[in-house]
Short mmCIF file of C-alpha atoms in Angstrom, two decimals:
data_model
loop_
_atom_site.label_atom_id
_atom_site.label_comp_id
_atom_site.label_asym_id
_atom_site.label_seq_id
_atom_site.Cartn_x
_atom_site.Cartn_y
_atom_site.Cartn_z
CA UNK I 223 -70.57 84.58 23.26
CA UNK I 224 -69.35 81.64 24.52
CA UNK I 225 -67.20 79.45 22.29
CA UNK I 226 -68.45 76.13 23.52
CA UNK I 227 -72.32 77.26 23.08
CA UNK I 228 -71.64 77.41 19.03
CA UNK I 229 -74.63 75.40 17.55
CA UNK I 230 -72.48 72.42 17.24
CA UNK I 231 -73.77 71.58 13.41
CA UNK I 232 -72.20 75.06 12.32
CA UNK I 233 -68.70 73.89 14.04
CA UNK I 234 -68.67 70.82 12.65
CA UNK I 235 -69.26 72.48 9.30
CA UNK I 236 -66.18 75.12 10.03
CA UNK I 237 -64.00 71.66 11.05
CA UNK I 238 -64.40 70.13 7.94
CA UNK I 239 -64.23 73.55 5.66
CA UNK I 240 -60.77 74.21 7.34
CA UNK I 241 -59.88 70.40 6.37
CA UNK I 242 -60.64 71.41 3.05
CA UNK I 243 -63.36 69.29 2.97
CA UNK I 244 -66.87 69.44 1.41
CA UNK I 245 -68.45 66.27 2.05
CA UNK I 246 -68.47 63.04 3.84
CA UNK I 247 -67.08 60.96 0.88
CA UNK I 248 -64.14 63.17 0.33
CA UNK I 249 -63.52 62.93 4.18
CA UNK I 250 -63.70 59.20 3.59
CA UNK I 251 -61.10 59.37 0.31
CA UNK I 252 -59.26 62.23 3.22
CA UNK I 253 -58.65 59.50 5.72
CA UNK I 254 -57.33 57.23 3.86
CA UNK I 255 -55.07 59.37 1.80
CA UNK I 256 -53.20 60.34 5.75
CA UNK I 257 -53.40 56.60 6.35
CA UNK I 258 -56.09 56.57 8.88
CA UNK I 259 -57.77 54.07 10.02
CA UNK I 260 -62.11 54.06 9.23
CA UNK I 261 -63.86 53.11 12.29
CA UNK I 262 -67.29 51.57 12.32
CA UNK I 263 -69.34 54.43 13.09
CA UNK I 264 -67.13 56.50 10.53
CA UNK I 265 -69.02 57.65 6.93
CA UNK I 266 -67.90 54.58 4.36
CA UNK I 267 -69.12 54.08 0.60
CA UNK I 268 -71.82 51.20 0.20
CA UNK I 269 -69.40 49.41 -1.93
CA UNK I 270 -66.63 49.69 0.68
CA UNK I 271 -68.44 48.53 3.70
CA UNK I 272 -70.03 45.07 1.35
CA UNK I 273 -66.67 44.50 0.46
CA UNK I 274 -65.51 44.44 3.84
CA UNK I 275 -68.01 42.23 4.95
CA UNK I 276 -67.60 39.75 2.16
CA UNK I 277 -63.69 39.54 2.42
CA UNK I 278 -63.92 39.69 6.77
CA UNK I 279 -66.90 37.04 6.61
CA UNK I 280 -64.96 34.83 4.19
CA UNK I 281 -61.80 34.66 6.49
CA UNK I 282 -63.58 34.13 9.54
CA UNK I 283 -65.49 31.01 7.57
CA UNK I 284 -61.79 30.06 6.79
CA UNK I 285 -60.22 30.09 10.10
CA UNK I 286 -63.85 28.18 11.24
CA UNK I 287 -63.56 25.53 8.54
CA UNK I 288 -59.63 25.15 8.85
CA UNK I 289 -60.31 24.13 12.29
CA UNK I 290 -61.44 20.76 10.47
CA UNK I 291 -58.40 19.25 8.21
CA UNK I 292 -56.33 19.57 11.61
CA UNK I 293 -58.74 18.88 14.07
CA UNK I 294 -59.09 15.06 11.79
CA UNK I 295 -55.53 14.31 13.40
CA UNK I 296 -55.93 15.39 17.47
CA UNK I 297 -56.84 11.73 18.20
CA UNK I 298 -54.62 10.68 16.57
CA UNK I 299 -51.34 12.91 17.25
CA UNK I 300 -48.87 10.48 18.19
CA UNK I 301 -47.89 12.08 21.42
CA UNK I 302 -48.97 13.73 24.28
CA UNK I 303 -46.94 16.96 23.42
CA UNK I 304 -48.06 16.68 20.20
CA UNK I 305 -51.98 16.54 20.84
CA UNK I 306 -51.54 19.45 23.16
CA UNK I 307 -50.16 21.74 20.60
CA UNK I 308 -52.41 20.77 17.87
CA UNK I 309 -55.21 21.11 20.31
CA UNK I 310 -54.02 24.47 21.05
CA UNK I 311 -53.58 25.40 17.77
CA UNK I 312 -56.69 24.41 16.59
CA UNK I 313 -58.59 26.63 19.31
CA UNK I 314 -56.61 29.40 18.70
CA UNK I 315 -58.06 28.72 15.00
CA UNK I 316 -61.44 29.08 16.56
CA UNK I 317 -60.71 32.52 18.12
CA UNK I 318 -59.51 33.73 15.00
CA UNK I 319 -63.01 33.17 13.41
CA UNK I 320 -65.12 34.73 16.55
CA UNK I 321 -62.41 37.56 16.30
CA UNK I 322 -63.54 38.43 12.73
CA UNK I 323 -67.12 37.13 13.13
CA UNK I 324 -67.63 40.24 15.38
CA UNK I 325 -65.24 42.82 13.59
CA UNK I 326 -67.73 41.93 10.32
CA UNK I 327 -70.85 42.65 12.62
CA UNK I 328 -69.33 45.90 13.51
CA UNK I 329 -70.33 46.58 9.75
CA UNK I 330 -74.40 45.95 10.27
CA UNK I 331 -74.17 41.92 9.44
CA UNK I 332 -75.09 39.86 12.15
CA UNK I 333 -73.35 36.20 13.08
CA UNK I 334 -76.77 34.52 12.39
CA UNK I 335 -76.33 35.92 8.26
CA UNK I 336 -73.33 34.88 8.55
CA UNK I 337 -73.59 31.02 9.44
CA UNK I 338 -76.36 30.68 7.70
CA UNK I 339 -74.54 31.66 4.16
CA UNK I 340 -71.68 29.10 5.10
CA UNK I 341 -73.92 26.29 6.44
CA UNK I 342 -76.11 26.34 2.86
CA UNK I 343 -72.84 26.95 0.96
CA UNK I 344 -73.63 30.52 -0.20
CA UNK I 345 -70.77 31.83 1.77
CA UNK I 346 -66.97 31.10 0.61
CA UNK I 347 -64.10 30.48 2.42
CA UNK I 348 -60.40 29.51 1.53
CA UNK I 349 -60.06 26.76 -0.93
CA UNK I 350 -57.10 25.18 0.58
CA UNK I 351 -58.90 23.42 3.30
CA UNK I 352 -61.33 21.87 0.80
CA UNK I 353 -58.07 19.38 0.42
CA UNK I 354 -57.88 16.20 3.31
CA UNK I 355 -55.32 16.15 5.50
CA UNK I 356 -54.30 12.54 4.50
CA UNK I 357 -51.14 11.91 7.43
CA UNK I 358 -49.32 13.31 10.31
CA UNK I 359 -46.96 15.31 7.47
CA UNK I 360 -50.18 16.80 6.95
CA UNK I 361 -50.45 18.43 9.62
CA UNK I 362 -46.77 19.97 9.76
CA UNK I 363 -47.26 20.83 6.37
CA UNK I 364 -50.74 23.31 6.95
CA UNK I 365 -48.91 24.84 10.07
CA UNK I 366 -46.20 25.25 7.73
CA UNK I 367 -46.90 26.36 4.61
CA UNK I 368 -50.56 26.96 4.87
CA UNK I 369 -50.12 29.36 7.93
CA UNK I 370 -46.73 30.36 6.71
CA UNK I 371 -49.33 31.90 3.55
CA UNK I 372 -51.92 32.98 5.56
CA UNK I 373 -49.25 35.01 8.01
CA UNK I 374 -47.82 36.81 4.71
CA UNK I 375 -51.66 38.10 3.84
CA UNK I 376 -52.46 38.94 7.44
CA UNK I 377 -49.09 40.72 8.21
CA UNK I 378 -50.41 43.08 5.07
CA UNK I 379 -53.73 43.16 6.40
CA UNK I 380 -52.53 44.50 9.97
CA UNK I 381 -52.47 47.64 8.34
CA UNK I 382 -56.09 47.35 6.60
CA UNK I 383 -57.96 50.26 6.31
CA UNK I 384 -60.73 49.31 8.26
CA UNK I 385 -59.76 49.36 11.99
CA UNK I 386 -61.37 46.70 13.68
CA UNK I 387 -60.74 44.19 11.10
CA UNK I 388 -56.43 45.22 11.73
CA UNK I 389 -56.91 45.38 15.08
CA UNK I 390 -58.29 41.71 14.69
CA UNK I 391 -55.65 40.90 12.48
CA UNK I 392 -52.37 41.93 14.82
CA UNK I 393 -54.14 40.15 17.12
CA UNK I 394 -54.19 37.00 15.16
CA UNK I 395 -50.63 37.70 13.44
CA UNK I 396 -49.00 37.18 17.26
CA UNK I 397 -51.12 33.94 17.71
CA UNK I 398 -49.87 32.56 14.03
CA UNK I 399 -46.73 33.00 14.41
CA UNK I 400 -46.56 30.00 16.90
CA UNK I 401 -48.53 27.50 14.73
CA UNK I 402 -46.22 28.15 11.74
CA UNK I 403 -43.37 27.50 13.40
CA UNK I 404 -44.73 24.16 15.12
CA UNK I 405 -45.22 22.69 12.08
CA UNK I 406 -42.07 23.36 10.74
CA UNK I 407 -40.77 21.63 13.46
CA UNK I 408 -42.92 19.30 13.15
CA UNK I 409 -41.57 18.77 9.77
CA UNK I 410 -37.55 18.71 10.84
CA UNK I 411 -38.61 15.35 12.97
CA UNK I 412 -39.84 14.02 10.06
CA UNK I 413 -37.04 15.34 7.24
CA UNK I 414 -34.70 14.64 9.49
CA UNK I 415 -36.57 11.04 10.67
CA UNK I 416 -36.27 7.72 9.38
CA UNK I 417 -36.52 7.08 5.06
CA UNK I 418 -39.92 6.44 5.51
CA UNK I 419 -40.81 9.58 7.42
CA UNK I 420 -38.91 11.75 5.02
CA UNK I 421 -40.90 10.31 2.19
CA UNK I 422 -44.05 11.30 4.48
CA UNK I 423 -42.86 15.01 4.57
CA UNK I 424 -42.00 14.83 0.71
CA UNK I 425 -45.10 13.60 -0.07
CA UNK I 426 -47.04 16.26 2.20
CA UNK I 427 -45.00 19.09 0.57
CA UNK I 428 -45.81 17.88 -3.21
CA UNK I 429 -49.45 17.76 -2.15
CA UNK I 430 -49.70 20.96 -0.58
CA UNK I 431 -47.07 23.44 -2.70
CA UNK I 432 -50.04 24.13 -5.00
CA UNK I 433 -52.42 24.23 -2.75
CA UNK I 434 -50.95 26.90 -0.57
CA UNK I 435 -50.11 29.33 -3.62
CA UNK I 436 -53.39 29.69 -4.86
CA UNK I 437 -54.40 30.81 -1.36
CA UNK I 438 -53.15 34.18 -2.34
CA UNK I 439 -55.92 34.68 -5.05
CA UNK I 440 -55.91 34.36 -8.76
CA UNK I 441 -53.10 36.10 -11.07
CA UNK I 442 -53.49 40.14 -10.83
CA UNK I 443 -54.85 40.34 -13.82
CA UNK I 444 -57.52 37.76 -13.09
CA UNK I 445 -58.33 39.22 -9.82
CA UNK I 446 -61.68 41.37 -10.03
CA UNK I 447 -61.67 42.35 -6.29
CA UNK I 448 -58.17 43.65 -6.43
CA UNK I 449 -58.76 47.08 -7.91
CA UNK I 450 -60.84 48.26 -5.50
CA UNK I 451 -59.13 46.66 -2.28
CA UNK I 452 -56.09 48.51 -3.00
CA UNK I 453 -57.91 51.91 -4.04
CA UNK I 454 -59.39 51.59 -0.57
CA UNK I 455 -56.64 50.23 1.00
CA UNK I 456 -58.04 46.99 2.49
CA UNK I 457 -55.23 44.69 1.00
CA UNK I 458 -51.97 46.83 0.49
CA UNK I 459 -50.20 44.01 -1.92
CA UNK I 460 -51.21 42.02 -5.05
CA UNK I 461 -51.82 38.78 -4.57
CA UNK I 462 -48.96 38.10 -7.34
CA UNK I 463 -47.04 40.30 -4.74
CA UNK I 464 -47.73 38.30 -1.64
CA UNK I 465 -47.48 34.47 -3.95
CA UNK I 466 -44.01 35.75 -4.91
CA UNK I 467 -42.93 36.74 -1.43
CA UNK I 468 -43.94 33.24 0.23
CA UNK I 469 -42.37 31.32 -2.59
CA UNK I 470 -39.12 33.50 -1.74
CA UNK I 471 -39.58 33.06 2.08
CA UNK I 472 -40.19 29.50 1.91
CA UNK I 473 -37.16 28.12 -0.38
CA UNK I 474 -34.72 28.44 2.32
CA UNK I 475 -36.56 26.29 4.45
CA UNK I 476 -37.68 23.56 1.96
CA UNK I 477 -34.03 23.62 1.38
CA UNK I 478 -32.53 23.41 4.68
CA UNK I 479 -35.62 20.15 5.24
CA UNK I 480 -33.42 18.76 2.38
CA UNK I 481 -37.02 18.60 0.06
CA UNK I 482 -37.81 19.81 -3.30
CA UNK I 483 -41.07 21.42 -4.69
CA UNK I 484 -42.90 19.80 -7.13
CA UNK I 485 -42.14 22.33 -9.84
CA UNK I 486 -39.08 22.02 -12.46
CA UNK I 487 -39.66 25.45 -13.46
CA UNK I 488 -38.68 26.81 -9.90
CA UNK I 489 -35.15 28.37 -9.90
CA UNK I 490 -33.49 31.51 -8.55
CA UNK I 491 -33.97 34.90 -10.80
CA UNK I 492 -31.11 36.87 -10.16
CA UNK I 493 -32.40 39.99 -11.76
CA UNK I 494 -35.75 39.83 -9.83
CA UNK I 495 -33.80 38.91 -6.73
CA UNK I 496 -36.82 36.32 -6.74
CA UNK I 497 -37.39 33.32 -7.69
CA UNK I 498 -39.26 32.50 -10.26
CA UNK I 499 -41.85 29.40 -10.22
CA UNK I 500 -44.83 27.82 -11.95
CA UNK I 501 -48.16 29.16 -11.11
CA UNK I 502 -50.67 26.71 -10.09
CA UNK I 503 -53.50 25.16 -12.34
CA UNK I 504 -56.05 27.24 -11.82
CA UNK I 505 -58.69 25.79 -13.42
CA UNK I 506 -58.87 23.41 -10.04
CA UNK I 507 -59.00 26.57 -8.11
CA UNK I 508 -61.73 27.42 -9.76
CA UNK I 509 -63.08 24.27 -9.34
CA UNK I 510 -62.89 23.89 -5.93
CA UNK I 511 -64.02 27.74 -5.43
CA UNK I 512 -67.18 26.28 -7.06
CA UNK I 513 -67.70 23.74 -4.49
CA UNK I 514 -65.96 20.55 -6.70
CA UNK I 515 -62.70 20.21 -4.67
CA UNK I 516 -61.72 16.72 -2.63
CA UNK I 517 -63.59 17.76 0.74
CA UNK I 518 -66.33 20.83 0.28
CA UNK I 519 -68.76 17.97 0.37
CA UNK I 520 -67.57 16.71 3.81
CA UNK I 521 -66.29 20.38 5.03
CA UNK I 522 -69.82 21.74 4.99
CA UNK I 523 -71.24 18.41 6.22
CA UNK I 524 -69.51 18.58 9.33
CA UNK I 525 -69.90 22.15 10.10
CA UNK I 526 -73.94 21.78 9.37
CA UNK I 527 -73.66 18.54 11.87
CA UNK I 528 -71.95 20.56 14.39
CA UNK I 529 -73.87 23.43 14.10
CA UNK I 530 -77.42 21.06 14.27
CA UNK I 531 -75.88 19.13 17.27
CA UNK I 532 -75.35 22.32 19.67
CA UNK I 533 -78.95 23.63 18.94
CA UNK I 534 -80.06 22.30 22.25
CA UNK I 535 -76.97 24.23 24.01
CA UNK I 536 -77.97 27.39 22.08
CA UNK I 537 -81.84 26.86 23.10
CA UNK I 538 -80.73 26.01 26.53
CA UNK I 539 -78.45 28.88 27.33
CA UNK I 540 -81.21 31.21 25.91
CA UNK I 541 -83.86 30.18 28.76
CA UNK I 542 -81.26 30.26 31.08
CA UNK I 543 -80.77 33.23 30.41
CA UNK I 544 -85.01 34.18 30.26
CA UNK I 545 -84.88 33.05 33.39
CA UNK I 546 -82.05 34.66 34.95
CA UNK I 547 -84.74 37.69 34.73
CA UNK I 548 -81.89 40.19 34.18
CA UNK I 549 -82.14 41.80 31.00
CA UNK I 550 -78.61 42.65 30.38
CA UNK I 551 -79.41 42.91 26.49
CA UNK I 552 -81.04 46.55 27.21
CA UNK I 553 -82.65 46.85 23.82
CA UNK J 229 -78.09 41.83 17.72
CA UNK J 230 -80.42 40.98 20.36
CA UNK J 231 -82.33 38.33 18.17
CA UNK J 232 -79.39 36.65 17.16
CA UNK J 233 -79.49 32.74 17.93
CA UNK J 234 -76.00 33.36 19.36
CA UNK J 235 -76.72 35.32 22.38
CA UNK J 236 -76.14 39.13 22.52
CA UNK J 237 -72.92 40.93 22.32
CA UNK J 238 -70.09 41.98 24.66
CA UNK J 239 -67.41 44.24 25.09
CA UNK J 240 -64.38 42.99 26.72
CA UNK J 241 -61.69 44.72 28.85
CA UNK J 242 -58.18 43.27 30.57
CA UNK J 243 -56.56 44.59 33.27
CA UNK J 244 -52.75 43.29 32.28
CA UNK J 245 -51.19 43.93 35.46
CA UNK J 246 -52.70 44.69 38.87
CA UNK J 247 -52.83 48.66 38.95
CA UNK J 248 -52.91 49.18 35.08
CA UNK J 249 -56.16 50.30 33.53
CA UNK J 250 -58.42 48.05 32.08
CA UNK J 251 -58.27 47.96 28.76
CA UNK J 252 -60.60 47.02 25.57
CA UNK J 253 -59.74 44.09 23.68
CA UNK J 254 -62.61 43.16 21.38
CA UNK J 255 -66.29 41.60 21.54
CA UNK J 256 -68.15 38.43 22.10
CA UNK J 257 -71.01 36.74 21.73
CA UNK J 258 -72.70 35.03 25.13
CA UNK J 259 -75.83 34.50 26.30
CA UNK J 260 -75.48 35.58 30.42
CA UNK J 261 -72.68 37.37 32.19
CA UNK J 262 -71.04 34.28 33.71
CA UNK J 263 -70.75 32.82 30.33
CA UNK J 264 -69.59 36.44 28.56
CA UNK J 265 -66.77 35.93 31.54
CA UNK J 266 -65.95 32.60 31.11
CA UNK J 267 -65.82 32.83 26.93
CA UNK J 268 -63.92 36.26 27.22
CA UNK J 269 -61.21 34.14 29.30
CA UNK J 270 -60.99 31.49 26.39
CA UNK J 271 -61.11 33.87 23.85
CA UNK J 272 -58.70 36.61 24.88
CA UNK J 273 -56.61 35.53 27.98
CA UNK J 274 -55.34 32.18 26.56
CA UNK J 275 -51.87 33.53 26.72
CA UNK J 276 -51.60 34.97 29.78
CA UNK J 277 -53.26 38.67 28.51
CA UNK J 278 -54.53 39.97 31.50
CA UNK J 279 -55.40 39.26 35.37
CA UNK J 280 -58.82 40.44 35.67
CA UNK J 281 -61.37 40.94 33.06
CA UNK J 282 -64.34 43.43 32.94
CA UNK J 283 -67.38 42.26 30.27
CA UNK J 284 -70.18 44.96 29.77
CA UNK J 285 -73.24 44.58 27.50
CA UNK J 286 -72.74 46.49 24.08
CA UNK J 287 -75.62 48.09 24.16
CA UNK J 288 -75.09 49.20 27.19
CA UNK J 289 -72.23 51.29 26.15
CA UNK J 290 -72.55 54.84 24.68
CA UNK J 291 -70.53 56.33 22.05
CA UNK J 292 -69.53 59.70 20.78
CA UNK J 293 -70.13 60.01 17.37
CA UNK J 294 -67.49 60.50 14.65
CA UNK J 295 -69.15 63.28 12.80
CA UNK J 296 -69.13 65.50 15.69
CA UNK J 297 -65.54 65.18 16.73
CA UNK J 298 -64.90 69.07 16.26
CA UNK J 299 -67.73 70.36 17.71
CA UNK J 300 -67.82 67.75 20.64
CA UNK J 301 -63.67 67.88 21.86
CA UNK J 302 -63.49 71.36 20.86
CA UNK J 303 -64.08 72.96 23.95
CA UNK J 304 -60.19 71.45 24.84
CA UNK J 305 -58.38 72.77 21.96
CA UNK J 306 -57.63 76.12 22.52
CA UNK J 307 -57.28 75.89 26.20
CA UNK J 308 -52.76 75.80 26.10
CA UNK J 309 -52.91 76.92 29.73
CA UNK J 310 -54.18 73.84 31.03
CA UNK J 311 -50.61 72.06 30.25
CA UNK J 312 -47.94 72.39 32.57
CA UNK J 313 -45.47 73.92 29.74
CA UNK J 314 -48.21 77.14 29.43
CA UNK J 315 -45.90 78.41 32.51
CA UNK J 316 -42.67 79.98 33.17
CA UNK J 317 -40.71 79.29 36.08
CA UNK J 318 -37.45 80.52 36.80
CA UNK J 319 -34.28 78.25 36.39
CA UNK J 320 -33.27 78.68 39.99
CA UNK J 321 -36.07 77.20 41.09
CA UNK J 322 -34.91 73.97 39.92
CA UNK J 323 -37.23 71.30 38.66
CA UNK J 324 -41.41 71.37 39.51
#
């Protein structure tokens, strides 16, 4: 008989006996023991597949909402070259949302769930842009430290287990790389400026040192989404792993700006090779998780006004389309 | 994904180079094809990606499916002669 006339149902069955496999789940637990990557179509556990779409929706909402703390200063940038880059940066912040908007949807959500749970506030996103952006410092400081964090998590996450979401993120990793390093240099001008501006780039630091290290989560043993996102291997580092990484990263560079962090306790460990530091107050992460931080109020505000004010370009674009009388939607 | 207030889905692909293949880069959300085009340029040619861009309704693309990867590529895998090493040609021949 013909080999390729096998009732394809008994092959398959052969395949996955010779894998040494008996059913889909241990395929699953198979593919991610070889370091495979699961692809949308791919057999995933219930609790795998919500926990993708919580974390991917939640960091799409982030890169949506951080578009606001920077996108306060483009008027105001106090050059030409300056309002260029931050305008750049802040669409490229954009992208990064609609990037992991649609790698989410490739789970079964759809964009419209997903709006609506961060315009009513169900939805969560990263608490450090809940803080203002109170001067231009500001704004060296996020691309700074606040990307700087954000780049140590999504370097990790290139290698998530779920493959649209790390082909998203290696994506996004070459595209953060430049607004990193703009602010930094954004913050030599001003350490290396007049008094006045250095105090402006102290002062930004000290606000923001905090800030950025709770981005990486609570403490590991705090952290009840941790287990499992290692055991599937969606995040491939602690969050304690990751915090203690971008504090070591980042000392050279505070150093070398000739600024201090706001934290007495930070010195070098020589047995850790690490340095050691003081963990932020985490009862105002909480806090501002909850929706009590200096600017959920206004963050949400302006996204809902946003969002109400291009309703007539979203109603528009839909007739258009009616009446463009090609259906290119095919059911 | 048809309902969705934010216009149906694409796929994307980018040629790189003139005479490369096109390849895919992600998805987007638009309501007709000019603006699929014109949002696939902002959203994945901002840095000089590609030279030409195809976009092509999601649902207009078909898939084969995961669980029958054995039984579907199959047909290939025992087929060795179809690879140029399969054969033997003597040394004097020099390289083919």
């Amino acid at each position: 008989m013909d080999k390729n006339r096998i009732n394809p149902i008994f092959v398959r069955t052969i395949t996955l006996k010779n894998m040494g496999v008996v059913n889909f789940e241990d395929l699953f637990e198979a593919k991610l023991a070889k370091n495979d990557m699961i692809e949308p179509k791919d057999w995933m556990p219930e609790n795998y597949r919500k926990h993708l779409i919580r974390q991917i929706s939640q960091h799409a909402h982030s890169e949506i909402v951080g578009m606001l703390p920077e996108g306060n200063w483009i008027t105001r940038a106090p050059s030409l070259r300056s309002k260029l880059v931050l305008l750049a940066k802040v669409q490229d912040e954009g992208g990064h949302g609609l990037y992991l908007y649609t790698a989410a949807e490739s789970l079964g959500t759809s964009r419209d769930e997903m709006l609506d749970a961060l315009l009513t506030g169900k939805a969560k996103y990263s608490s450090i842009f809940n803080y203002p952006t109170l001067t231009w410092a500001d704004v060296g400081a996020v691309g700074w430290l606040v990307d700087g964090a954000a780049i140590m998590n999504q370097v990790m996450l290139q290698r998530t287990s779920y493959g649209p979401y790390a082909r998203a993120m290696v994506r996004i990793c070459k595209e953060e790389s430049f607004h990193q390093r703009q602010g930094y240099e954004l913050m030599t001008h001003l350490a290396f400026g007049t008094p006045a501006q250095k105090e402006m780039a102290q002062d930004a630091l000290n606000r923001w040192w905090y800030p950025t290290l709770m981005m990486f989560g609570p403490p590991d043993i705090e952290s009840p989404n941790s287990e499992n996102a290692i055991k599937w291997r969606i995040k491939r580092e602690t969050n304690d792993q990751l915090r203690q990484r971008f504090v070591n990263q980042s000392m050279p560079q505070i150093e070398y700006l000739g600024l201090t962090v706001p934290d007495k306790n930070l010195k070098w460990n020589e047995a850790k090779k690490g340095y050691d530091f003081s963990e932020p107050d985490w009862t105002e992460f909480k806090a501002v998780i909850k929706g009590n931080g200096p600017c959920n109020k206004e963050r949400l505000a302006s996204r809902n006004k946003s969002h109400a004010e291009g309703a007539w370009v979203r109603e528009a674009a839909t007739v258009y389309a009616k009446k463009q009388n090609e259906n290119y939607e095919a059911a | 994904m048809s309902n969705d207030s934010q216009g149906p889905m694409w796929e994307v692909f980018v040629q790189k180079k003139a005479g490369q293949p096109f390849v895919h880069c992600g998805n987007l959300h638009a309501y007709d094809k000019e603006m699929a085009l014109q949002n696939a340029r902002d959203l994945y040619t901002r840095r000089g990606e590609g030279m030409s861009l195809w976009v092509v309704p999601s649902a207009a693309i078909v898939a084969s499916s995961p669980e029958d990867m054995g039984s579907f590529f199959e047909p290939s895998n025992d087929k060795i002669y179809r690879h140029p090493t399969f054969y033997q040609i003597p040394d004097g021949v020099g390289h083919m």
